[in-house]
GROMACS .gro file of C-alpha atoms in nm:
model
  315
    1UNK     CA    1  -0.662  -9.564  13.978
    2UNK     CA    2  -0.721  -9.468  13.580
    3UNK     CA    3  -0.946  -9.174  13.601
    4UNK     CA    4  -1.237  -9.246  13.336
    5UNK     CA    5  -1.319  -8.948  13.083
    6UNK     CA    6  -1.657  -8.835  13.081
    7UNK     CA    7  -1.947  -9.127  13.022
    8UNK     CA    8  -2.063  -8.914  12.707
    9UNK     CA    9  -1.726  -8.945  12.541
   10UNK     CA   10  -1.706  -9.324  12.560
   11UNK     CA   11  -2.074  -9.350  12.484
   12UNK     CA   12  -2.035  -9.184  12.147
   13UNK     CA   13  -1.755  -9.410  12.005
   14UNK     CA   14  -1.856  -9.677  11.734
   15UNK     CA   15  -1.910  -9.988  11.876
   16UNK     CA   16  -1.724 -10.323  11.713
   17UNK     CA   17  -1.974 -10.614  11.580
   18UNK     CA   18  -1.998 -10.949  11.799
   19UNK     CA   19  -1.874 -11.195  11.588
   20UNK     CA   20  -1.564 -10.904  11.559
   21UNK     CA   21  -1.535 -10.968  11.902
   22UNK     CA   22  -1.570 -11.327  11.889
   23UNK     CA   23  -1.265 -11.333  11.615
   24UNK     CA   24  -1.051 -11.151  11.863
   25UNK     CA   25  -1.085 -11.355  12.201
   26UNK     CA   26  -0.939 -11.636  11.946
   27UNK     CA   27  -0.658 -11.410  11.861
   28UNK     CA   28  -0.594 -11.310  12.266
   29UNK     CA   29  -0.541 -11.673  12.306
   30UNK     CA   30  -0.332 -11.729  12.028
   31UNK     CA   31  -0.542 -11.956  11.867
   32UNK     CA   32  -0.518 -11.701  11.501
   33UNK     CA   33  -0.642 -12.010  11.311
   34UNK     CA   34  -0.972 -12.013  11.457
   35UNK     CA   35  -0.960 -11.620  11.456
   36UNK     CA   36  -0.924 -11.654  11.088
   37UNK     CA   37  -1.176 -11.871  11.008
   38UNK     CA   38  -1.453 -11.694  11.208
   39UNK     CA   39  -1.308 -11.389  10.977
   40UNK     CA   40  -1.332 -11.577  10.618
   41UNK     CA   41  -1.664 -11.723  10.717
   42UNK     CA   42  -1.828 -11.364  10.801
   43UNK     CA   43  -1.675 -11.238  10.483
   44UNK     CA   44  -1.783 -11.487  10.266
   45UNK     CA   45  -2.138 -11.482  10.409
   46UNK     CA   46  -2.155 -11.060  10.332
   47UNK     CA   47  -2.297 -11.020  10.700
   48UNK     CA   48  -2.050 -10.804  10.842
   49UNK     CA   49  -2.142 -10.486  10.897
   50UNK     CA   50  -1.785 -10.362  10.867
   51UNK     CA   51  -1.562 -10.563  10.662
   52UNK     CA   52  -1.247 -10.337  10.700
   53UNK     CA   53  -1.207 -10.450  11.076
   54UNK     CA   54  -1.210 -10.843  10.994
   55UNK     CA   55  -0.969 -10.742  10.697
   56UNK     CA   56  -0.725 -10.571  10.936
   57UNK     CA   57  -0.706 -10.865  11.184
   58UNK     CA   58  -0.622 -11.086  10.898
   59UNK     CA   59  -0.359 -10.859  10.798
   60UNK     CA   60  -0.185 -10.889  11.114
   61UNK     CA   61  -0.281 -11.222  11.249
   62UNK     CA   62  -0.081 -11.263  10.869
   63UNK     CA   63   0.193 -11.074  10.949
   64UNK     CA   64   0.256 -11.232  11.305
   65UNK     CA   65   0.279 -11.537  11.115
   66UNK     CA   66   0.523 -11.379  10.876
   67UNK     CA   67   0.332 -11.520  10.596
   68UNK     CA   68   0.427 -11.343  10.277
   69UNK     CA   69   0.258 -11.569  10.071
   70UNK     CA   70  -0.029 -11.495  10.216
   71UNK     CA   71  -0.021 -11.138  10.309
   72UNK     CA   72   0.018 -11.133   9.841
   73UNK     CA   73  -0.286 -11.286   9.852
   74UNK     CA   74  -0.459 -11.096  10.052
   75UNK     CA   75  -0.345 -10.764   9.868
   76UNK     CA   76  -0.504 -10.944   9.518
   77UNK     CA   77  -0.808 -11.056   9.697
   78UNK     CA   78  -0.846 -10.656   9.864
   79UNK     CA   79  -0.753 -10.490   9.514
   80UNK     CA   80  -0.998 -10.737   9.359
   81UNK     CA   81  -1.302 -10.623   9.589
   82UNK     CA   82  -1.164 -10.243   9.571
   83UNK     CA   83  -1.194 -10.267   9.204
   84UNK     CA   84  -1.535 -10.428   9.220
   85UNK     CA   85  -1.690 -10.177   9.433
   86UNK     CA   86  -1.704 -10.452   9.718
   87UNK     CA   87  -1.491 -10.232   9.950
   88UNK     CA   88  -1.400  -9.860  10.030
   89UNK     CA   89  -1.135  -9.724   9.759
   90UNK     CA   90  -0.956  -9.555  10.091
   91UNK     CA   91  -0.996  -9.759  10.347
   92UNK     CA   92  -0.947 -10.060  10.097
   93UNK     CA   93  -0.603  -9.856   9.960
   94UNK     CA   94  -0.520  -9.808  10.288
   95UNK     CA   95  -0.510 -10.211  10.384
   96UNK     CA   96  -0.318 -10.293  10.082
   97UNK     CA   97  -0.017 -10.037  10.209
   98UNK     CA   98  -0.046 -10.198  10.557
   99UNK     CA   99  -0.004 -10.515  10.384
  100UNK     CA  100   0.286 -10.378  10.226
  101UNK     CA  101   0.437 -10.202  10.457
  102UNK     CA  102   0.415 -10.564  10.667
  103UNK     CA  103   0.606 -10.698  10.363
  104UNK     CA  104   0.867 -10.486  10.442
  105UNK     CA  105   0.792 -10.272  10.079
  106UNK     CA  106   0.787  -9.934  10.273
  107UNK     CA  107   0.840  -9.710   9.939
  108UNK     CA  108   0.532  -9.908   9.773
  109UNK     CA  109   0.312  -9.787  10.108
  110UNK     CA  110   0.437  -9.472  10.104
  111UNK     CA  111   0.297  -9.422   9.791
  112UNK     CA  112  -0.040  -9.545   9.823
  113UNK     CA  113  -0.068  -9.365  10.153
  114UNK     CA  114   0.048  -9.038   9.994
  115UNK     CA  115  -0.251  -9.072   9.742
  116UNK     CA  116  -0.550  -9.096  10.061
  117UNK     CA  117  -0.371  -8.923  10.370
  118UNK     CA  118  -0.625  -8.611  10.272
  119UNK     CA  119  -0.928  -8.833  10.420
  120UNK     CA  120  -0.911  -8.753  10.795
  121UNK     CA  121  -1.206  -8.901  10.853
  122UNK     CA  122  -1.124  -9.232  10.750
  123UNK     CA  123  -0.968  -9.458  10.976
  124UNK     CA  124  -0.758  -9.657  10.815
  125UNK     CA  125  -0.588  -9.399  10.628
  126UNK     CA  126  -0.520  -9.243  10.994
  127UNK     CA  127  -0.373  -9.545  11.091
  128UNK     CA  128  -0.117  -9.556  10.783
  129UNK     CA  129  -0.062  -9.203  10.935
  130UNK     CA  130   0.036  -9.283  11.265
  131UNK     CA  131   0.263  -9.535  11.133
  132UNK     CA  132   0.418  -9.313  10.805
  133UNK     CA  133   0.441  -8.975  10.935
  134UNK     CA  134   0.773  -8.842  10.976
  135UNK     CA  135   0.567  -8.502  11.138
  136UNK     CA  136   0.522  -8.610  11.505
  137UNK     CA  137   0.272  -8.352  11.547
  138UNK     CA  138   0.066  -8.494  11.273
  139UNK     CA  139   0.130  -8.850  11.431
  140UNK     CA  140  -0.013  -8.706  11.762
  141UNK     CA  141  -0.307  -8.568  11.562
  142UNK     CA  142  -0.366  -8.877  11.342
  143UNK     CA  143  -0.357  -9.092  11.727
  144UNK     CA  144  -0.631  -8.885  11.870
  145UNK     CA  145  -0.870  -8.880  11.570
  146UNK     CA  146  -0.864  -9.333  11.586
  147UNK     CA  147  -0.899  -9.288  11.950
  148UNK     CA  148  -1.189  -9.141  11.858
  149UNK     CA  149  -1.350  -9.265  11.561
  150UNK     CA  150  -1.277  -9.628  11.531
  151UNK     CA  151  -1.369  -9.935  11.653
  152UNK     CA  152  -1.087 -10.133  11.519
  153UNK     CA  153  -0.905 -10.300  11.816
  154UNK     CA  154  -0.576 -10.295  11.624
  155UNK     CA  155  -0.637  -9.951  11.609
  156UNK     CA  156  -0.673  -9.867  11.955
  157UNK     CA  157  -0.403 -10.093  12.018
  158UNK     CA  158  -0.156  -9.882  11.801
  159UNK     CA  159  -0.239  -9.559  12.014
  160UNK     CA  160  -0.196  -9.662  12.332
  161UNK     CA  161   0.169  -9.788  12.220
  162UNK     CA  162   0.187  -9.424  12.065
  163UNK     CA  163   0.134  -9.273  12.331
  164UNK     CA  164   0.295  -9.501  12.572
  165UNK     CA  165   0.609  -9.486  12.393
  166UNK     CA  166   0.582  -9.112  12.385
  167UNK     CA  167   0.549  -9.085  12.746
  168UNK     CA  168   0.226  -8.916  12.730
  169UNK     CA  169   0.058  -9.069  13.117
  170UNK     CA  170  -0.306  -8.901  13.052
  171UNK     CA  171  -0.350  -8.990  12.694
  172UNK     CA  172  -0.233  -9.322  12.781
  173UNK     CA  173  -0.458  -9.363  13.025
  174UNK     CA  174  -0.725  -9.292  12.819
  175UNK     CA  175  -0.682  -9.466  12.533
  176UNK     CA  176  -0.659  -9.809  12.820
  177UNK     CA  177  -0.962  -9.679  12.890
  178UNK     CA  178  -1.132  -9.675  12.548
  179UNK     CA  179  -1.002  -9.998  12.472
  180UNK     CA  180  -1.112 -10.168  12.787
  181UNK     CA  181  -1.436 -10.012  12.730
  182UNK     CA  182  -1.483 -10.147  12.384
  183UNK     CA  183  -1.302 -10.469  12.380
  184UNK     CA  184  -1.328 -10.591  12.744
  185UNK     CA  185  -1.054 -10.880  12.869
  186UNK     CA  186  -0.800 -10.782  12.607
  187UNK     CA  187  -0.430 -10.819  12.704
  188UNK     CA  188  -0.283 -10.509  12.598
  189UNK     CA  189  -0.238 -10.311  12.966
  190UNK     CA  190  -0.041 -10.631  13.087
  191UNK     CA  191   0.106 -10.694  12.814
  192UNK     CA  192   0.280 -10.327  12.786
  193UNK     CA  193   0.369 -10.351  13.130
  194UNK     CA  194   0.550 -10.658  13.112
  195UNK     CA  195   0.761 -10.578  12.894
  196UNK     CA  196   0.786 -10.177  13.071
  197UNK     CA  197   0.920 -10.406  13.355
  198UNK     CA  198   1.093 -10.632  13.145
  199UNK     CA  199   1.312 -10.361  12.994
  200UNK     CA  200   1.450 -10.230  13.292
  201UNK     CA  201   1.502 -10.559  13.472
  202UNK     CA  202   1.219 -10.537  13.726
  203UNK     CA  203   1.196 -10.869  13.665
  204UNK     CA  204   0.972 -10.989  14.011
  205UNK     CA  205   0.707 -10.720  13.815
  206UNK     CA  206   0.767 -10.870  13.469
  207UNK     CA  207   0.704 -11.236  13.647
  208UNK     CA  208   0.372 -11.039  13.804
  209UNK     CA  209   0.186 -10.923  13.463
  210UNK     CA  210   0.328 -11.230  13.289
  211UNK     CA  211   0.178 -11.448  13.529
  212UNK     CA  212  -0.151 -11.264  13.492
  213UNK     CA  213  -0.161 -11.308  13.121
  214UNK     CA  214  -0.052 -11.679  13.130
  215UNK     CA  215  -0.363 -11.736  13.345
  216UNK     CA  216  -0.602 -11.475  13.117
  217UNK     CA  217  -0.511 -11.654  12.808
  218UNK     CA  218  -0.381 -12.010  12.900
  219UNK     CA  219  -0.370 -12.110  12.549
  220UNK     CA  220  -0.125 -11.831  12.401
  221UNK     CA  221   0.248 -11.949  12.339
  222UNK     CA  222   0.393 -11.635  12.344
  223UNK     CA  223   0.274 -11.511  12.703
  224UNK     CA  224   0.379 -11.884  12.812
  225UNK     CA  225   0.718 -11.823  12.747
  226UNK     CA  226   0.677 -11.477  12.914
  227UNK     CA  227   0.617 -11.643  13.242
  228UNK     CA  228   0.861 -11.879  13.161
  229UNK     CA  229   1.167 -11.636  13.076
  230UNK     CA  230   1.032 -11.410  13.402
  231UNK     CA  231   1.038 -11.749  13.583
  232UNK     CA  232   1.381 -11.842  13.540
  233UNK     CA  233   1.520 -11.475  13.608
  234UNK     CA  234   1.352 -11.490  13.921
  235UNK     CA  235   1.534 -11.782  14.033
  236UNK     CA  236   1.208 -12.022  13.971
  237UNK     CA  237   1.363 -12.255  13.756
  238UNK     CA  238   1.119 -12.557  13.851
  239UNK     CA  239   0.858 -12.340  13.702
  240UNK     CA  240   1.043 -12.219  13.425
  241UNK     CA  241   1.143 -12.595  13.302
  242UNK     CA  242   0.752 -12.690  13.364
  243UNK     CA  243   0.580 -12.446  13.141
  244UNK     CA  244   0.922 -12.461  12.883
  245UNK     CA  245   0.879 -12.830  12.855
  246UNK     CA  246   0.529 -12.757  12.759
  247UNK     CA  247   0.614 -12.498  12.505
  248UNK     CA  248   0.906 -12.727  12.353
  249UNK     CA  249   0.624 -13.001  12.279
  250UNK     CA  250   0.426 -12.753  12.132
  251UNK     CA  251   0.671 -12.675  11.914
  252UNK     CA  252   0.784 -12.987  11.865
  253UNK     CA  253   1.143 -12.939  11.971
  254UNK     CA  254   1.239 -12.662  11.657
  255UNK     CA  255   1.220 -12.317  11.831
  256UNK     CA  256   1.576 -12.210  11.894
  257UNK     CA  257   1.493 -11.997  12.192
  258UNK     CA  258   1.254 -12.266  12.396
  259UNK     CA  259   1.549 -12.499  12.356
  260UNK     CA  260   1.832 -12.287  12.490
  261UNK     CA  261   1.626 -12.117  12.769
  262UNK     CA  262   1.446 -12.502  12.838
  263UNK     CA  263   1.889 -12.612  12.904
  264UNK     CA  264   1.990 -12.353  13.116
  265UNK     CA  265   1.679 -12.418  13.344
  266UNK     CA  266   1.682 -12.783  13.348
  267UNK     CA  267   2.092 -12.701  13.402
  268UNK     CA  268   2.027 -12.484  13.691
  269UNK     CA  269   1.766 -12.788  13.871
  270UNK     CA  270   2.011 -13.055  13.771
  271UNK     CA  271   2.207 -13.014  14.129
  272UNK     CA  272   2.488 -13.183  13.968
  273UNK     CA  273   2.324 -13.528  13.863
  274UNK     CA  274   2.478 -13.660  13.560
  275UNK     CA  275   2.145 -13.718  13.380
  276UNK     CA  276   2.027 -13.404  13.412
  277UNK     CA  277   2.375 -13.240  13.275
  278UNK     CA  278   2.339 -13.470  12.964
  279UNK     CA  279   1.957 -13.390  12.899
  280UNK     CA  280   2.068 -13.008  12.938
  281UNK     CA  281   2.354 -13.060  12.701
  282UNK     CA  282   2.125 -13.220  12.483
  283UNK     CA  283   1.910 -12.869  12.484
  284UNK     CA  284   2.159 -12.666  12.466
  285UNK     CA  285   2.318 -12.858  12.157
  286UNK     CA  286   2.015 -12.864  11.994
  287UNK     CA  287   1.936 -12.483  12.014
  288UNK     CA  288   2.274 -12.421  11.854
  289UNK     CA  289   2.188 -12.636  11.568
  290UNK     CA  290   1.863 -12.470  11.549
  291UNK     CA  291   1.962 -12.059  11.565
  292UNK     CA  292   2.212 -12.195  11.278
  293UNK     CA  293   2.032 -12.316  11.052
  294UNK     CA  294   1.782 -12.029  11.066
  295UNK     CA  295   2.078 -11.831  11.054
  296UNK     CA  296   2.038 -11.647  11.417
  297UNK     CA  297   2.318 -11.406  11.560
  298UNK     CA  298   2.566 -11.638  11.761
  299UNK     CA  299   2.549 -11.382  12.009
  300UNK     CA  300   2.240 -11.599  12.125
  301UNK     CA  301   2.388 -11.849  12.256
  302UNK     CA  302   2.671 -11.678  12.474
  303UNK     CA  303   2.474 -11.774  12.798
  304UNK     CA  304   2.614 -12.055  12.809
  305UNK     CA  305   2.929 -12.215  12.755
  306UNK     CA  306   3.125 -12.550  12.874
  307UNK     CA  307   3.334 -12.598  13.165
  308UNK     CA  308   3.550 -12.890  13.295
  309UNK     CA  309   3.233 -12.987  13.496
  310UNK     CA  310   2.966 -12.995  13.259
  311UNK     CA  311   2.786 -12.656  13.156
  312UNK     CA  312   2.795 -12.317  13.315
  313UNK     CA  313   2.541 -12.112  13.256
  314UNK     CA  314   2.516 -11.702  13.287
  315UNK     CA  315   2.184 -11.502  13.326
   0.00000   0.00000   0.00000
């Protein structure tokens, strides 16, 4: 059980806006294009309270579409409204070199974070620290000051990986419990461990929290294909081919990954019926021709190769 830190210390952090909150339950579920245009709309109406937290959501709801295009946009629209007084020179400076440093233009962040890492009260610039920083100490520093001063759920978000990834158990468990406190139903704690258990093949405790977030957020892709992946490791191939079939109409037959993964299951089901070898050929094929011509490692695709009967396939 997560021992709670004292009710005073959660009562005293900022609080995030509703329609903030609203945004994100469309972003849990993967649905980012309603997230977004809850965002523009309370932007363009001037009602949010703070418009830094609706700016970093679009940021990454940008980046997790790898949209370049419009993560450039973004940066003219946020220098724009920096330069018109609309928005915080720092914490407005400070989006513009996450958006940058999501472009992959690491130098061109560096530099604008360099010119407002002095304000340690502002958020944003604390984040750009955590992420910058080559001074671990400073990282650890810049992790406990968000914890504890925003209400950004990216923010929080970014912690709790910090200090999950530097195997730091109490501070972990307090920054779940900030965030559960402030942005209650998110997906993070099951999402981290799923992928803990993921990572060192517990895979019947990867299938657990990925069935847990496939329920939470029924509409979300990516935690589909969680259960899916856990699915078929754990020898569950009829569900694996069920919720894959799904996910390859979703994506209307292109993603390389669905494919292969959606062959090898329906491979592994077929019990030898000829039908069922040719429709997992079919997959199989087609994922090849896919992870080529987006010009994936070939290493991909070495689960499965062809044998005099038909297909064999290796977990």
């Amino acid at each position: 059980m997560t021992k709670r830190p004292s009710k005073s210390w959660l009562l005293n952090r900022p609080k995030p806006e509703t329609a903030y909150l609203k945004s994100l339950r469309f972003y849990w579920q993967g649905e980012r294009d309603s997230a977004l245009a809850l965002v523009t709309d309370e932007l363009g109406e001037g009602s949010a309270v703070s418009s830094e937290a609706y700016y970093r959501l679009w940021i990454e709801a940008l980046a997790e579409d790898t949209s370049d295009a419009g993560l450039r946009e973004l940066i003219l629209h946020l220098e724009r409204n920096i330069s018109l007084g609309l928005l915080s020179a720092v914490s407005g400076t400070a989006l513009v070199a996450l958006s940058r440093y999501e472009l992959g233009e690491r130098e061109a962040a560096l530099m604008l974070w360099r010119s407002i890492r002095k304000y340690g009260n502002d958020a944003y610039a604390q984040e750009l620290t955590l992420i910058l920083s080559d001074d671990e100490e400073i990282k650890n520093q810049a992790a406990h000051t968000l914890q504890r001063i925003s209400s950004d759920y990216f923010h929080l978000r970014r912690v709790s990986l910090f200090f999950h990834s530097e195997k730091l158990p109490k501070a972990y468990r307090l920054s779940i419990t900030a965030i559960d406190d402030s942005f209650p139903g998110n997906p993070l704690h099951a999402e981290i461990l799923f992928h803990q258990h993921f990572a060192k093949k517990r895979f019947n405790e990867a299938l657990r929290w990925s069935k847990q977030l496939r329920e939470d957020f029924p509409q979300h892709s990516e935690y589909q294909f969680f259960f899916a992946y856990s699915s078929y490791l754990t020898q569950d191939t009829k569900s694996a081919v069920s919720e894959l079939e799904s996910l390859n109409r979703k994506a209307a037959g292109t993603d390389p990954d669905i494919l292969h993964l959606l062959g090898l299951s329906v491979f592994k089901e077929s019990a030898g019926k000829s039908e069922e070898i040719k429709k997992a050929r079919h997959y199989l094929n087609r994922s090849k021709e896919r992870y080529l011509a987006l010009g994936y490692p070939a290493l991909q695709l070495e689960e499965s190769r062809p044998n005099n009967d038909g297909w064999e396939a290796k977990v």
